[in-house]
Amino acid sequence: VPKNPAIDALHREAAERRDVIGLAGGLPASELLPKEAMAEALAAAAQTDDALQYGWPEGAARLRGWIAGRLGARGLAVDPDAVIVTAGAQQALSLIAAFLPSGSTIGVGDATYPAAIAAFEAAGLEPTATRDAAAHYLVTGVSNPRGVAIDSTAALASGRPVIADEAYAELRFDGEVPAPLAADAADRVWHVGTASKVLSPGLRVGWLIPPAHAREAILQSKEAADLQTGSLAQAALVRLLDGLDYDETVARARRFYAERAGILVEALERHLPDARFTAPEGGFSVWVELEEPGDDVALLEAAVAQGVSFDPGSMFRPPADRARAPLAFRLSFSASGPEDLVEGSRRLARVLDRRRPGVRIPA
Amino acid sequence: VPKNPAIDALHREAAERRDVIGLAGGLPASELLPKEAMAEALAAAAQTDDALQYGWPEGAARLRGWIAGRLGARGLAVDPDAVIVTAGAQQALSLIAAFLPSGSTIGVGDATYPAAIAAFEAAGLEPTATRDAAAHYLVTGVSNPRGVAIDSTAALASGRPVIADEAYAELRFDGEVPAPLAADAADRVWHVGTASKVLSPGLRVGWLIPPAHAREAILQSKEAADLQTGSLAQAALVRLLDGLDYDETVARARRFYAERAGILVEALERHLPDARFTAPEGGFSVWVELEEPGDDVALLEAAVAQGVSFDPGSMFRPPADRARAPLAFRLSFSASGPEDLVEGSRRLARVLDRRRPGVRIPA
């Protein structure tokens, strides 16, 4: 199933237009990214031969050591040599997808990260909402798009491979980051993490800890895919982490996003009183469902015309469920300021109001 | 066919040991990489939101514009929107491989770039030396591993898809860089380029110009593979190129590598007089064939023990030809100084001498 070109065109139009409030995408707040420290780390790294040269496919030893250390503190004992540095979490998903038997099903729930669905489909897997799947994909700690913890019990109990994507796990507003799922079943759980949400997506650094039996095969796939993750990005990240209080950086991000989430939730309650959503427990976004069915691409088109964008719910659905699922959308609060969050909600209300002339929505 | 773990282990051992002269790998000379300019470009890029954030899967517009401009000057008229920025040339090969029909053959000649073979096999293609293949892969301008121009006439005349990998094309010592093959058959030629050999492998920036009919599919594969190539690397590259005389940078590299090639060729003629090789016309390496058959992994093991490493010829062979091909190896002159090139040749001669006690090689 190819990506919906209409959604892509609308998102590109929205990104180009300054008058459109962008509530689409999973972008971190630019003001939180450590620009100065990153500039220093990059400049220092670029002076070294290692950062400018080729490296081994598994990635830089010091970075793998940092990742293993951090996971160890959270209850997952892991050898640095078990870690493979990837081009973001996305490449980790793509490598895992290619490893799983083509044609088999992968349980993703009724809504999940769109690019995971794309990676699974590209590898010939069948993403499905049914629980009886040959493997499972979970965005742990803070799910995407729902923004709340999801129950991993059934997936773990299935005895099947489980992909645990920790993209947002550290960004739980309460700071209660669950232990990595791999701590319970390291022989079946594929652990996926990223530096994109807290430090910078522009580095394109993520990581994968495959079950031990799959490490060699994954490492060869990684090398065939792109030889290695950028030496410069890895070397800069190592330097950045050396000079950074990472716990404090994460804590600051939690406070920041929790405040923005609160603003968006309040604005939605005020301006879209009949929308159904759960206040997020972390992450970057709110998942909104409406009572009625409808065409969410047409809704996005109307919204962009009114100066606000979002991610249509169909992007997040397993292919077979796209047509029959209720009308839904994801609103990201992470990359818009307080005033834009409120004004974006107002504009959305106006769009929904026009769609349903019988319903009056307070201004 | 998995990578040979014995070769991998020997290469890793050689890279760790300071007493081993490394003539393996396709590394540019570290002293040629623009460290200071790169540091400045990276530091400046890191101060901008765009470089730290997510970007579109096709890559940065300004970088695509530079690539299109440079190809235009070489006779390939191409719209910047036809260019897709990839994680090095390797990712371009991997994306093309996944697009071609699984199970089909791809002609690679009797020896080619090992990671291309790996990418083709990972996608279920069958690399073959036979000319009657369903698609062709050529390292144009300066072939790898032979270091000389190869005739592309038959591949182009076949009417089949042709992958033109320009990894070393600009590094012809005579500066006579051929026009891109895509200029002759843009509907069938997949153009692949990279910033790794002249500017820095550590950036992991390459590019792909697919035939127009394949662009959308490739763009979606790219997004599924890793969302996008690193924004930081692309933004830094744009700034670097803004402040750089690229033609002069390439010209300097040509002179530098030509000199090193001359030193290695002279040392080989002196110390390995019965080895067969062609003096390279460009690139980073010399391809050496011996008269007799033999086990090139055992040869590498003996060489590393004697303090010199190389790339065994079997790495470059299509799988079906590995056993029956003559004993061969690739020696890279790019990343070793003049004294090491001479001493490395001496050590190699000693290893070959021990293998063949009847043959005396002058010290």
XYZ file of C-alpha atoms in Angstrom:
726
model
C 0.000 0.000 0.000
C 1.695 3.186 -1.109
C 1.692 6.279 1.033
C -1.321 8.471 0.387
C -0.077 11.082 -2.105
C -2.918 13.462 -1.235
C -1.874 13.537 2.430
C 1.754 13.985 1.451
C 0.905 16.908 -0.843
C -1.182 18.599 1.863
C 1.540 18.164 4.474
C 4.102 19.640 2.101
C 1.824 22.562 1.320
C 1.218 23.142 5.033
C 4.951 23.047 5.791
C 5.622 25.644 3.095
C 2.923 28.069 4.204
C 3.740 30.316 7.139
C 0.067 30.935 7.825
C -0.613 27.268 8.566
C -0.237 26.124 12.171
C 1.477 22.757 11.942
C 0.081 20.132 14.293
C 1.331 17.280 12.108
C 4.545 15.284 12.451
C 6.497 14.030 15.434
C 9.010 16.862 15.640
C 10.675 17.806 18.912
C 10.592 21.484 19.896
C 13.505 23.183 18.174
C 14.106 25.390 21.232
C 14.869 22.283 23.318
C 17.577 20.939 21.019
C 21.079 21.629 22.395
C 22.293 23.813 19.513
C 25.393 25.296 21.137
C 26.571 22.038 22.644
C 25.878 20.257 19.366
C 27.883 22.824 17.409
C 30.833 22.395 19.768
C 30.608 18.617 19.711
C 30.426 18.515 15.924
C 33.281 20.946 15.433
C 35.484 18.964 17.789
C 34.526 15.648 16.209
C 35.277 16.939 12.701
C 38.903 17.520 13.717
C 39.410 13.797 14.255
C 40.193 11.252 11.573
C 37.817 8.666 13.000
C 34.762 10.905 12.717
C 35.457 11.705 9.069
C 36.294 8.158 8.031
C 34.459 4.889 7.580
C 33.700 2.879 10.700
C 32.412 -0.596 11.549
C 28.803 -1.458 10.768
C 27.843 -1.968 14.425
C 28.739 1.628 15.270
C 31.083 3.450 17.621
C 32.106 1.491 20.733
C 31.776 4.461 23.090
C 28.267 5.229 21.923
C 27.251 1.590 22.263
C 28.725 1.678 25.749
C 26.618 4.703 26.689
C 23.459 3.057 25.358
C 24.172 -0.185 27.235
C 24.919 1.744 30.415
C 21.690 3.668 30.276
C 19.644 0.531 29.624
C 21.466 -1.239 32.431
C 20.340 1.458 34.848
C 16.768 0.763 33.736
C 16.969 -2.970 34.362
C 18.145 -4.344 31.015
C 21.586 -5.899 31.397
C 23.123 -5.686 27.951
C 26.625 -5.961 26.586
C 27.722 -2.973 24.461
C 28.586 -5.481 21.739
C 24.923 -6.484 21.534
C 23.996 -2.933 20.477
C 23.859 -1.957 16.800
C 23.779 1.759 16.017
C 21.245 2.506 13.279
C 20.177 5.431 11.097
C 17.453 6.414 13.529
C 14.884 4.050 14.991
C 13.359 3.831 11.509
C 16.285 1.854 10.133
C 16.053 -0.491 13.096
C 12.412 -1.193 12.219
C 13.325 -1.684 8.577
C 16.090 -4.179 9.422
C 13.821 -6.135 11.757
C 11.043 -6.168 9.151
C 13.414 -7.653 6.569
C 14.470 -10.345 9.063
C 10.939 -11.521 9.884
C 9.440 -14.034 7.410
C 7.956 -12.218 4.425
C 4.203 -12.696 4.165
C 3.664 -13.106 7.899
C 1.421 -10.905 10.012
C 2.587 -8.348 12.526
C 0.258 -7.069 15.212
C 0.309 -3.292 15.495
C -2.944 -2.615 17.353
C -5.691 -0.470 15.863
C -3.396 2.537 15.365
C 0.384 2.910 15.362
C 3.387 4.842 14.011
C 2.819 5.239 10.233
C 6.444 4.734 9.178
C 6.511 1.422 11.067
C 3.559 0.288 8.950
C 5.478 1.470 5.865
C 8.615 -0.442 6.893
C 6.630 -3.603 7.565
C 4.795 -3.401 4.250
C 8.007 -2.661 2.349
C 9.358 -5.968 3.685
C 6.254 -7.907 2.711
C 4.794 -8.199 6.209
C 1.094 -7.730 6.859
C 0.363 -5.232 9.642
C -2.829 -6.186 11.413
C -4.934 -5.140 14.383
C -5.683 -8.744 15.302
C -3.985 -10.096 18.390
C -3.188 -13.459 16.877
C -0.243 -12.248 14.793
C 3.120 -13.871 14.047
C 4.960 -10.955 15.677
C 4.062 -7.784 17.540
C 5.086 -4.154 17.359
C 4.635 -1.950 20.415
C 5.569 1.665 21.035
C 6.278 1.206 24.715
C 5.989 3.590 27.650
C 4.213 6.236 25.603
C 2.419 4.773 22.610
C 2.173 6.507 19.266
C -0.366 7.905 18.412
C -2.365 7.500 21.654
C 0.217 8.997 23.972
C -0.554 6.604 26.812
C 1.077 3.423 28.088
C -0.134 0.289 26.374
C -0.463 -3.125 27.916
C 2.306 -5.373 26.641
C 1.177 -8.467 28.560
C -0.609 -10.202 25.688
C 2.167 -9.562 23.179
C 4.813 -10.852 25.598
C 2.690 -13.865 26.540
C 2.190 -14.787 22.887
C 5.636 -16.309 22.711
C 6.116 -14.490 19.397
C 8.782 -11.921 18.481
C 8.051 -8.491 19.920
C 9.459 -5.208 18.636
C 9.664 -2.731 21.510
C 10.034 0.780 20.089
C 11.091 3.165 22.862
C 10.878 6.326 20.747
C 8.949 8.194 23.449
C 9.463 5.977 26.523
C 11.723 8.403 28.375
C 9.303 11.246 27.721
C 6.614 10.077 30.132
C 5.592 13.230 31.954
C 5.555 11.417 35.313
C 9.120 10.209 34.765
C 7.994 6.652 35.509
C 9.852 5.078 32.593
C 9.085 1.351 32.483
C 11.853 -1.243 32.302
C 12.689 -2.206 28.713
C 10.548 -5.135 27.561
C 13.694 -7.000 26.553
C 14.451 -7.413 30.266
C 11.589 -9.955 30.360
C 12.348 -11.885 27.168
C 15.676 -10.962 25.596
C 15.471 -13.962 23.270
C 12.334 -12.623 21.555
C 12.254 -8.871 22.125
C 13.864 -6.524 19.617
C 14.754 -3.356 21.498
C 14.648 -0.123 19.482
C 15.720 3.325 20.699
C 16.593 6.731 19.296
C 18.391 9.996 19.979
C 15.885 11.855 17.786
C 13.230 12.873 20.276
C 15.449 14.302 23.022
C 18.690 15.379 21.293
C 18.151 15.837 17.546
C 16.427 14.065 14.650
C 19.007 15.656 12.335
C 21.743 13.335 13.629
C 19.845 10.251 12.420
C 21.123 8.084 15.247
C 19.088 5.280 16.731
C 19.873 1.815 18.001
C 18.749 -1.760 17.905
C 19.386 -4.649 20.253
C 18.281 -7.774 18.423
C 17.893 -11.170 20.075
C 21.388 -12.690 20.226
C 20.609 -15.341 17.603
C 19.803 -12.632 15.044
C 22.743 -10.292 15.640
C 25.027 -11.496 12.863
C 22.274 -11.520 10.245
C 21.107 -8.042 11.244
C 24.648 -6.707 11.187
C 25.093 -7.975 7.647
C 21.764 -6.445 6.605
C 22.837 -3.168 8.167
C 26.091 -3.208 6.238
C 24.278 -4.032 2.988
C 21.803 -1.213 3.669
C 24.242 1.683 4.232
C 27.617 0.279 5.414
C 27.324 2.050 8.775
C 25.634 4.924 10.565
C 27.451 8.233 10.069
C 30.753 8.372 11.955
C 30.459 12.129 12.401
C 27.006 11.965 13.941
C 28.100 9.193 16.296
C 31.330 10.920 17.316
C 29.473 14.176 17.926
C 26.836 12.397 19.969
C 29.485 10.777 22.156
C 31.048 14.201 22.812
C 27.668 15.788 23.411
C 26.717 13.130 25.959
C 30.080 13.514 27.678
C 29.322 17.141 28.451
C 25.617 16.849 29.110
C 23.535 15.946 32.153
C 21.264 13.657 30.170
C 18.863 13.019 33.053
C 18.368 16.739 33.526
C 17.962 17.208 29.751
C 15.213 14.584 29.709
C 13.582 16.005 32.854
C 13.486 19.456 31.292
C 11.947 18.035 28.120
C 9.267 16.259 30.182
C 8.288 19.477 31.968
C 8.249 21.392 28.692
C 6.097 18.906 26.779
C 3.787 18.309 29.753
C 3.020 22.023 29.814
C 2.316 22.111 26.081
C 0.162 18.985 26.340
C -1.844 20.693 29.050
C -2.420 23.747 26.870
C -3.605 21.682 23.912
C -5.846 19.495 26.069
C -7.474 22.556 27.616
C -7.965 24.151 24.196
C -9.516 20.969 22.817
C -11.879 20.655 25.777
C -12.967 24.205 25.211
C -13.190 24.304 21.415
C -13.915 20.677 20.434
C -16.098 19.529 23.323
C -17.499 16.507 21.477
C -14.103 15.140 20.410
C -12.942 12.017 22.216
C -9.381 11.884 23.407
C -7.282 10.824 26.347
C -4.945 13.343 27.918
C -1.461 12.137 26.950
C 0.878 10.652 29.558
C 3.921 11.714 27.584
C 5.320 12.141 24.105
C 4.420 14.741 21.538
C 0.779 14.327 20.581
C -2.909 13.805 21.295
C -5.034 11.264 19.441
C -8.522 12.524 18.717
C -11.462 10.399 17.598
C -14.821 11.707 16.453
C -18.154 9.956 16.817
C -18.940 9.845 13.142
C -17.184 8.255 10.173
C -15.818 10.432 7.393
C -13.057 11.229 4.960
C -10.050 12.353 6.951
C -8.121 13.463 3.875
C -10.958 15.808 2.921
C -10.895 16.994 6.520
C -7.160 17.707 6.289
C -7.681 19.575 3.047
C -10.347 21.747 4.666
C -8.120 22.258 7.704
C -5.104 23.372 5.676
C -7.384 25.807 3.872
C -8.320 27.139 7.330
C -4.669 27.374 8.380
C -4.070 24.281 10.493
C -2.612 20.842 9.712
C -2.673 17.462 11.447
C -2.002 13.802 10.751
C -5.116 12.017 9.466
C -6.047 8.926 11.447
C -5.925 6.640 8.425
C -2.126 7.048 8.324
C -1.937 5.163 11.614
C -4.306 2.294 10.779
C -3.377 -1.157 9.526
C -4.324 -1.156 5.816
C -7.315 -3.477 6.178
C -8.899 -1.217 8.814
C -8.481 2.141 7.127
C -11.910 2.344 5.566
C -14.002 1.205 8.516
C -12.204 2.958 11.391
C -13.830 6.019 12.996
C -12.700 9.450 11.859
C -9.604 10.361 13.821
C -6.506 12.521 13.744
C -3.310 13.086 15.653
C -2.432 16.557 16.893
C 1.150 17.238 17.900
C 1.757 19.814 20.610
C 5.535 19.388 20.598
C 6.593 21.832 17.899
C 4.049 24.656 18.280
C 3.968 27.456 20.840
C 1.087 27.973 23.315
C -0.732 30.566 21.209
C -0.563 28.387 18.112
C -1.927 25.427 20.043
C -4.962 27.441 21.122
C -5.479 29.111 17.745
C -4.925 25.780 15.958
C -7.683 24.230 18.080
C -10.004 27.125 17.234
C -9.348 26.673 13.522
C -9.936 22.948 13.785
C -13.252 23.590 15.534
C -14.244 25.905 12.714
C -13.450 23.221 10.148
C -15.420 20.559 12.011
C -18.262 23.011 12.539
C -18.543 23.641 8.807
C -18.546 19.911 8.159
C -21.518 19.446 10.460
C -23.784 22.407 10.064
C -26.235 21.080 12.664
C -23.650 21.154 15.435
C -22.718 24.454 17.018
C -19.276 24.659 18.478
C -18.570 27.549 20.866
C -16.120 30.107 19.563
C 25.822 -15.875 0.988
C 26.956 -14.385 4.287
C 30.082 -12.289 4.527
C 33.167 -14.382 5.179
C 33.596 -14.187 8.976
C 37.276 -15.174 8.747
C 38.055 -12.206 6.496
C 36.071 -9.903 8.739
C 37.937 -11.092 11.828
C 41.335 -10.650 10.124
C 40.424 -7.145 8.929
C 39.329 -6.190 12.408
C 42.515 -7.583 13.904
C 44.590 -5.704 11.332
C 42.761 -2.446 12.043
C 43.418 -2.816 15.771
C 47.114 -3.570 15.448
C 49.417 -0.598 14.927
C 52.129 -2.834 13.504
C 49.970 -3.911 10.575
C 50.167 -1.828 7.403
C 46.591 -1.572 6.184
C 46.186 -1.954 2.430
C 42.557 -3.070 2.785
C 39.420 -0.970 2.482
C 38.446 1.934 0.262
C 39.308 4.739 2.646
C 40.282 8.186 1.410
C 43.458 9.704 2.831
C 42.564 11.369 6.114
C 44.989 14.217 5.388
C 42.947 15.183 2.319
C 39.647 15.527 4.149
C 38.753 19.195 4.795
C 38.735 19.027 8.603
C 38.736 22.739 9.393
C 36.159 23.646 6.785
C 34.019 20.701 7.860
C 34.205 21.763 11.500
C 33.083 25.284 10.580
C 30.329 24.050 8.308
C 29.012 21.657 10.937
C 29.133 24.199 13.744
C 27.255 26.735 11.636
C 24.691 24.166 10.496
C 24.043 23.026 14.069
C 22.864 26.545 14.969
C 19.952 26.236 12.560
C 16.627 24.554 13.288
C 16.452 22.889 9.882
C 19.715 21.012 10.326
C 18.673 19.604 13.700
C 15.147 18.663 12.655
C 13.498 16.110 10.434
C 13.490 16.817 6.705
C 11.827 15.397 3.601
C 12.860 11.952 2.374
C 14.292 13.247 -0.928
C 16.838 15.393 0.898
C 17.773 19.057 1.085
C 16.820 21.138 -1.975
C 20.083 23.074 -2.062
C 22.172 19.929 -1.998
C 20.081 18.362 -4.756
C 20.568 21.555 -6.707
C 24.353 21.337 -6.359
C 24.345 17.701 -7.478
C 22.155 18.464 -10.496
C 24.344 21.433 -11.421
C 27.510 19.402 -11.306
C 26.016 16.603 -13.407
C 24.663 19.172 -15.861
C 28.179 20.469 -16.417
C 29.194 16.890 -17.262
C 26.469 16.398 -19.844
C 23.608 14.948 -17.806
C 20.689 17.377 -17.794
C 18.798 16.569 -14.622
C 16.190 18.365 -12.568
C 17.123 18.762 -8.881
C 13.795 17.138 -8.046
C 14.940 13.962 -9.778
C 17.775 13.597 -7.254
C 17.300 11.607 -4.048
C 19.899 12.093 -1.317
C 20.874 8.759 0.224
C 22.919 7.468 3.155
C 26.012 7.083 1.009
C 26.119 5.358 -2.365
C 25.550 2.094 -0.496
C 21.975 2.965 0.373
C 21.356 3.895 -3.245
C 22.507 0.411 -4.290
C 20.347 -1.168 -1.610
C 17.236 0.754 -2.726
C 17.807 -0.131 -6.378
C 18.370 -3.787 -5.480
C 15.051 -3.908 -3.637
C 13.302 -2.375 -6.662
C 14.617 -4.896 -9.192
C 12.652 -8.177 -9.390
C 13.787 -10.566 -6.670
C 15.365 -13.697 -8.096
C 16.676 -12.037 -11.225
C 20.318 -11.896 -12.261
C 22.518 -8.835 -12.177
C 25.714 -8.691 -14.199
C 28.648 -7.456 -12.161
C 31.595 -8.653 -14.258
C 34.193 -11.032 -12.864
C 35.067 -8.756 -9.927
C 33.291 -5.775 -8.382
C 32.637 -3.758 -5.220
C 31.919 -6.304 -2.434
C 29.190 -4.314 -0.691
C 27.292 -4.043 -3.982
C 27.290 -7.834 -4.147
C 26.064 -7.878 -0.542
C 23.261 -5.401 -1.311
C 22.179 -7.387 -4.356
C 22.162 -10.671 -2.474
C 20.303 -9.144 0.477
C 17.518 -8.226 -1.975
C 17.399 -11.703 -3.487
C 19.205 -10.839 -6.725
C 21.798 -13.135 -8.223
C 25.086 -11.374 -9.025
C 26.723 -13.025 -12.004
C 29.706 -12.608 -14.300
C 27.690 -13.621 -17.343
C 26.829 -10.877 -19.801
C 23.304 -12.087 -20.378
C 21.896 -10.725 -17.119
C 18.562 -9.046 -16.367
C 20.354 -5.898 -15.175
C 23.920 -4.620 -14.991
C 26.061 -2.954 -12.360
C 29.053 -0.897 -13.440
C 31.529 1.158 -11.440
C 32.076 3.739 -14.136
C 35.096 5.881 -14.968
C 37.347 4.059 -12.535
C 36.160 0.536 -11.852
C 36.437 -1.144 -8.491
C 38.583 -3.204 -7.921
C 40.495 -2.935 -11.225
C 41.052 0.807 -11.138
C 40.652 1.234 -14.891
C 37.791 2.373 -17.109
C 35.457 -0.405 -18.147
C 33.573 -0.690 -21.373
C 29.906 0.059 -20.804
C 28.846 -0.515 -24.407
C 27.487 -4.038 -23.974
C 25.573 -3.204 -20.798
C 24.011 -0.146 -22.380
C 23.212 -2.017 -25.598
C 21.499 -4.805 -23.664
C 18.407 -2.677 -23.199
C 18.337 -3.790 -19.557
C 18.517 -1.598 -16.456
C 22.049 -0.372 -15.726
C 23.324 0.837 -12.371
C 26.106 3.360 -12.931
C 28.070 3.756 -9.701
C 30.290 6.845 -9.936
C 32.078 6.295 -6.614
C 35.492 6.923 -8.170
C 34.607 8.514 -11.520
C 35.884 11.996 -10.643
C 39.130 10.535 -9.355
C 40.555 9.592 -12.735
C 44.161 10.723 -12.584
C 43.967 12.196 -16.093
C 40.917 14.251 -15.154
C 39.086 12.853 -18.179
C 35.869 12.132 -16.348
C 33.392 10.479 -18.720
C 29.858 11.775 -19.130
C 27.401 10.044 -16.801
C 25.929 6.928 -18.440
C 22.442 8.224 -17.717
C 23.021 10.878 -20.369
C 22.684 8.067 -22.936
C 19.674 6.232 -21.501
C 18.003 8.093 -18.652
C 15.020 5.744 -18.768
C 17.147 2.724 -17.846
C 20.249 4.012 -16.081
C 20.271 4.409 -12.315
C 22.868 7.060 -11.500
C 24.665 6.655 -8.163
C 27.125 9.130 -6.634
C 28.749 9.899 -3.297
C 30.490 12.562 -1.240
C 32.503 9.879 0.552
C 35.606 9.596 -1.595
C 36.453 13.294 -1.962
C 34.907 15.031 1.074
C 34.218 12.534 3.866
C 32.787 9.053 4.318
C 31.768 10.083 7.837
C 28.969 12.297 6.514
C 27.241 9.297 4.904
C 25.888 11.336 2.028
C 25.378 9.887 -1.421
C 22.759 10.300 -4.108
C 20.615 8.424 -6.532
C 18.895 9.499 -9.720
C 16.478 6.734 -10.612
C 14.685 6.488 -13.959
C 11.668 8.808 -13.731
C 9.166 5.944 -13.650
C 10.769 4.574 -10.480
C 11.159 7.797 -8.497
C 8.011 7.586 -6.385
C 8.574 3.942 -5.461
C 12.206 4.594 -4.554
C 11.270 7.626 -2.479
C 8.827 5.529 -0.501
C 11.441 2.799 -0.002
C 13.895 5.429 1.152
C 11.412 6.754 3.686
C 10.627 3.240 4.934
C 14.365 2.524 5.219
C 15.430 5.494 7.382
C 12.950 8.378 6.872
C 15.657 10.609 5.377
C 19.383 11.165 5.167
C 20.732 13.147 8.130
C 19.709 16.812 7.972
C 22.876 17.875 9.755
C 25.181 16.111 7.322
C 23.310 17.577 4.362
C 23.216 21.105 5.766
C 26.924 20.942 6.596
C 27.731 19.636 3.131
C 25.837 22.517 1.519
C 27.813 25.025 3.609
C 31.073 23.224 2.920
C 30.463 23.269 -0.831
C 29.531 26.961 -0.671
C 32.986 27.812 0.635
C 35.000 25.285 -1.334
C 36.524 25.248 -4.798
C 35.319 21.735 -5.512
C 37.147 21.427 -8.828
C 40.418 22.337 -7.138
C 39.656 19.937 -4.273
C 39.164 17.113 -6.757
C 42.225 18.113 -8.776
C 44.349 18.058 -5.622
C 43.005 14.630 -4.720
C 43.834 13.328 -8.201
C 47.447 14.495 -7.935
C 47.767 13.070 -4.443
C 46.377 9.632 -5.281
C 48.237 9.457 -8.593
C 51.490 9.915 -6.705
C 50.612 7.222 -4.194
C 49.498 4.888 -6.971
C 52.871 5.402 -8.652
C 54.723 4.526 -5.459
C 52.755 1.328 -4.940
C 53.072 0.285 -8.578
C 56.840 0.779 -8.463
C 57.111 -1.159 -5.209
C 55.048 -4.014 -6.629
C 57.131 -4.159 -9.800
C 60.222 -4.356 -7.674
C 59.080 -6.730 -4.929
C 56.374 -8.837 -6.606
C 57.712 -9.125 -10.136
C 55.542 -12.108 -11.056
C 52.272 -10.512 -9.912
C 49.907 -9.421 -12.688
C 48.280 -6.053 -12.376
C 47.359 -2.998 -14.408
C 48.548 0.390 -13.251
C 45.391 2.129 -12.039
C 43.909 5.030 -13.994
C 42.365 6.481 -10.866
C 40.696 5.636 -7.591
C 42.258 4.146 -4.498
C 43.620 0.703 -5.327
C 45.467 -1.834 -7.443
C 44.022 -5.235 -8.331
C 46.635 -7.981 -8.295
C 46.228 -11.450 -9.759
C 48.679 -14.314 -9.317
C 49.312 -17.113 -11.771
C 48.369 -19.913 -9.438
C 45.134 -20.748 -7.616
C 45.045 -20.754 -3.839
C 43.266 -19.871 -0.632
C 43.180 -16.086 -0.360
C 41.898 -16.139 3.209
C 44.895 -18.212 4.297
C 47.028 -15.724 2.383
C 45.450 -12.828 4.293
C 46.008 -14.629 7.571
C 49.682 -15.101 6.748
C 49.932 -11.491 5.621
C 48.409 -10.075 8.791
C 50.864 -12.202 10.756
C 53.614 -10.520 8.701
C 52.173 -7.067 9.345
C 50.251 -6.229 6.199
C 46.572 -6.498 5.256
C 44.646 -6.454 1.973
C 41.250 -7.351 0.552
C 41.145 -10.969 -0.665
C 39.970 -11.330 -4.250
C 37.106 -13.652 -3.357
C 35.320 -10.705 -1.713
C 34.938 -9.142 -5.150
C 33.762 -12.212 -7.062
C 30.193 -13.178 -7.867
C 29.393 -16.060 -5.478
C 29.386 -18.776 -8.168
C 32.898 -17.814 -9.301
C 34.619 -17.571 -5.946
C 36.120 -21.033 -5.885
C 37.437 -21.227 -9.435
C 38.794 -17.690 -9.874
C 42.562 -17.144 -9.819
C 44.167 -16.044 -6.571
C 43.864 -12.262 -6.386
C 43.788 -9.371 -3.979
C 43.134 -5.650 -3.912
C 45.733 -3.309 -2.455
C 44.667 0.212 -1.517
C 47.259 2.961 -1.778
C 44.862 5.707 -0.682
C 45.192 5.577 3.078
C 48.862 4.633 3.586
C 51.934 6.837 3.361
C 54.763 6.246 0.845
C 56.987 4.339 3.278
C 54.151 2.061 4.295
C 53.317 1.349 0.671
C 56.889 0.211 0.015
C 57.247 -1.704 3.258
C 53.796 -3.243 2.798
C 54.852 -4.516 -0.622
C 58.019 -5.995 0.905
C 56.010 -7.793 3.552
C 53.597 -9.102 0.950
C 56.488 -10.421 -1.088
C 57.800 -12.214 1.987
C 54.413 -13.849 2.553
C 54.145 -14.977 -1.066
C 57.740 -16.174 -0.967
C 57.032 -18.411 2.024
C 53.981 -19.812 0.294
C 56.078 -20.833 -2.697
C 59.446 -21.962 -1.448
C 60.651 -22.608 -5.000
C 60.272 -18.974 -5.987
C 62.854 -16.440 -4.854
C 61.665 -12.894 -4.595
C 64.300 -10.164 -4.334
C 64.455 -8.386 -1.006
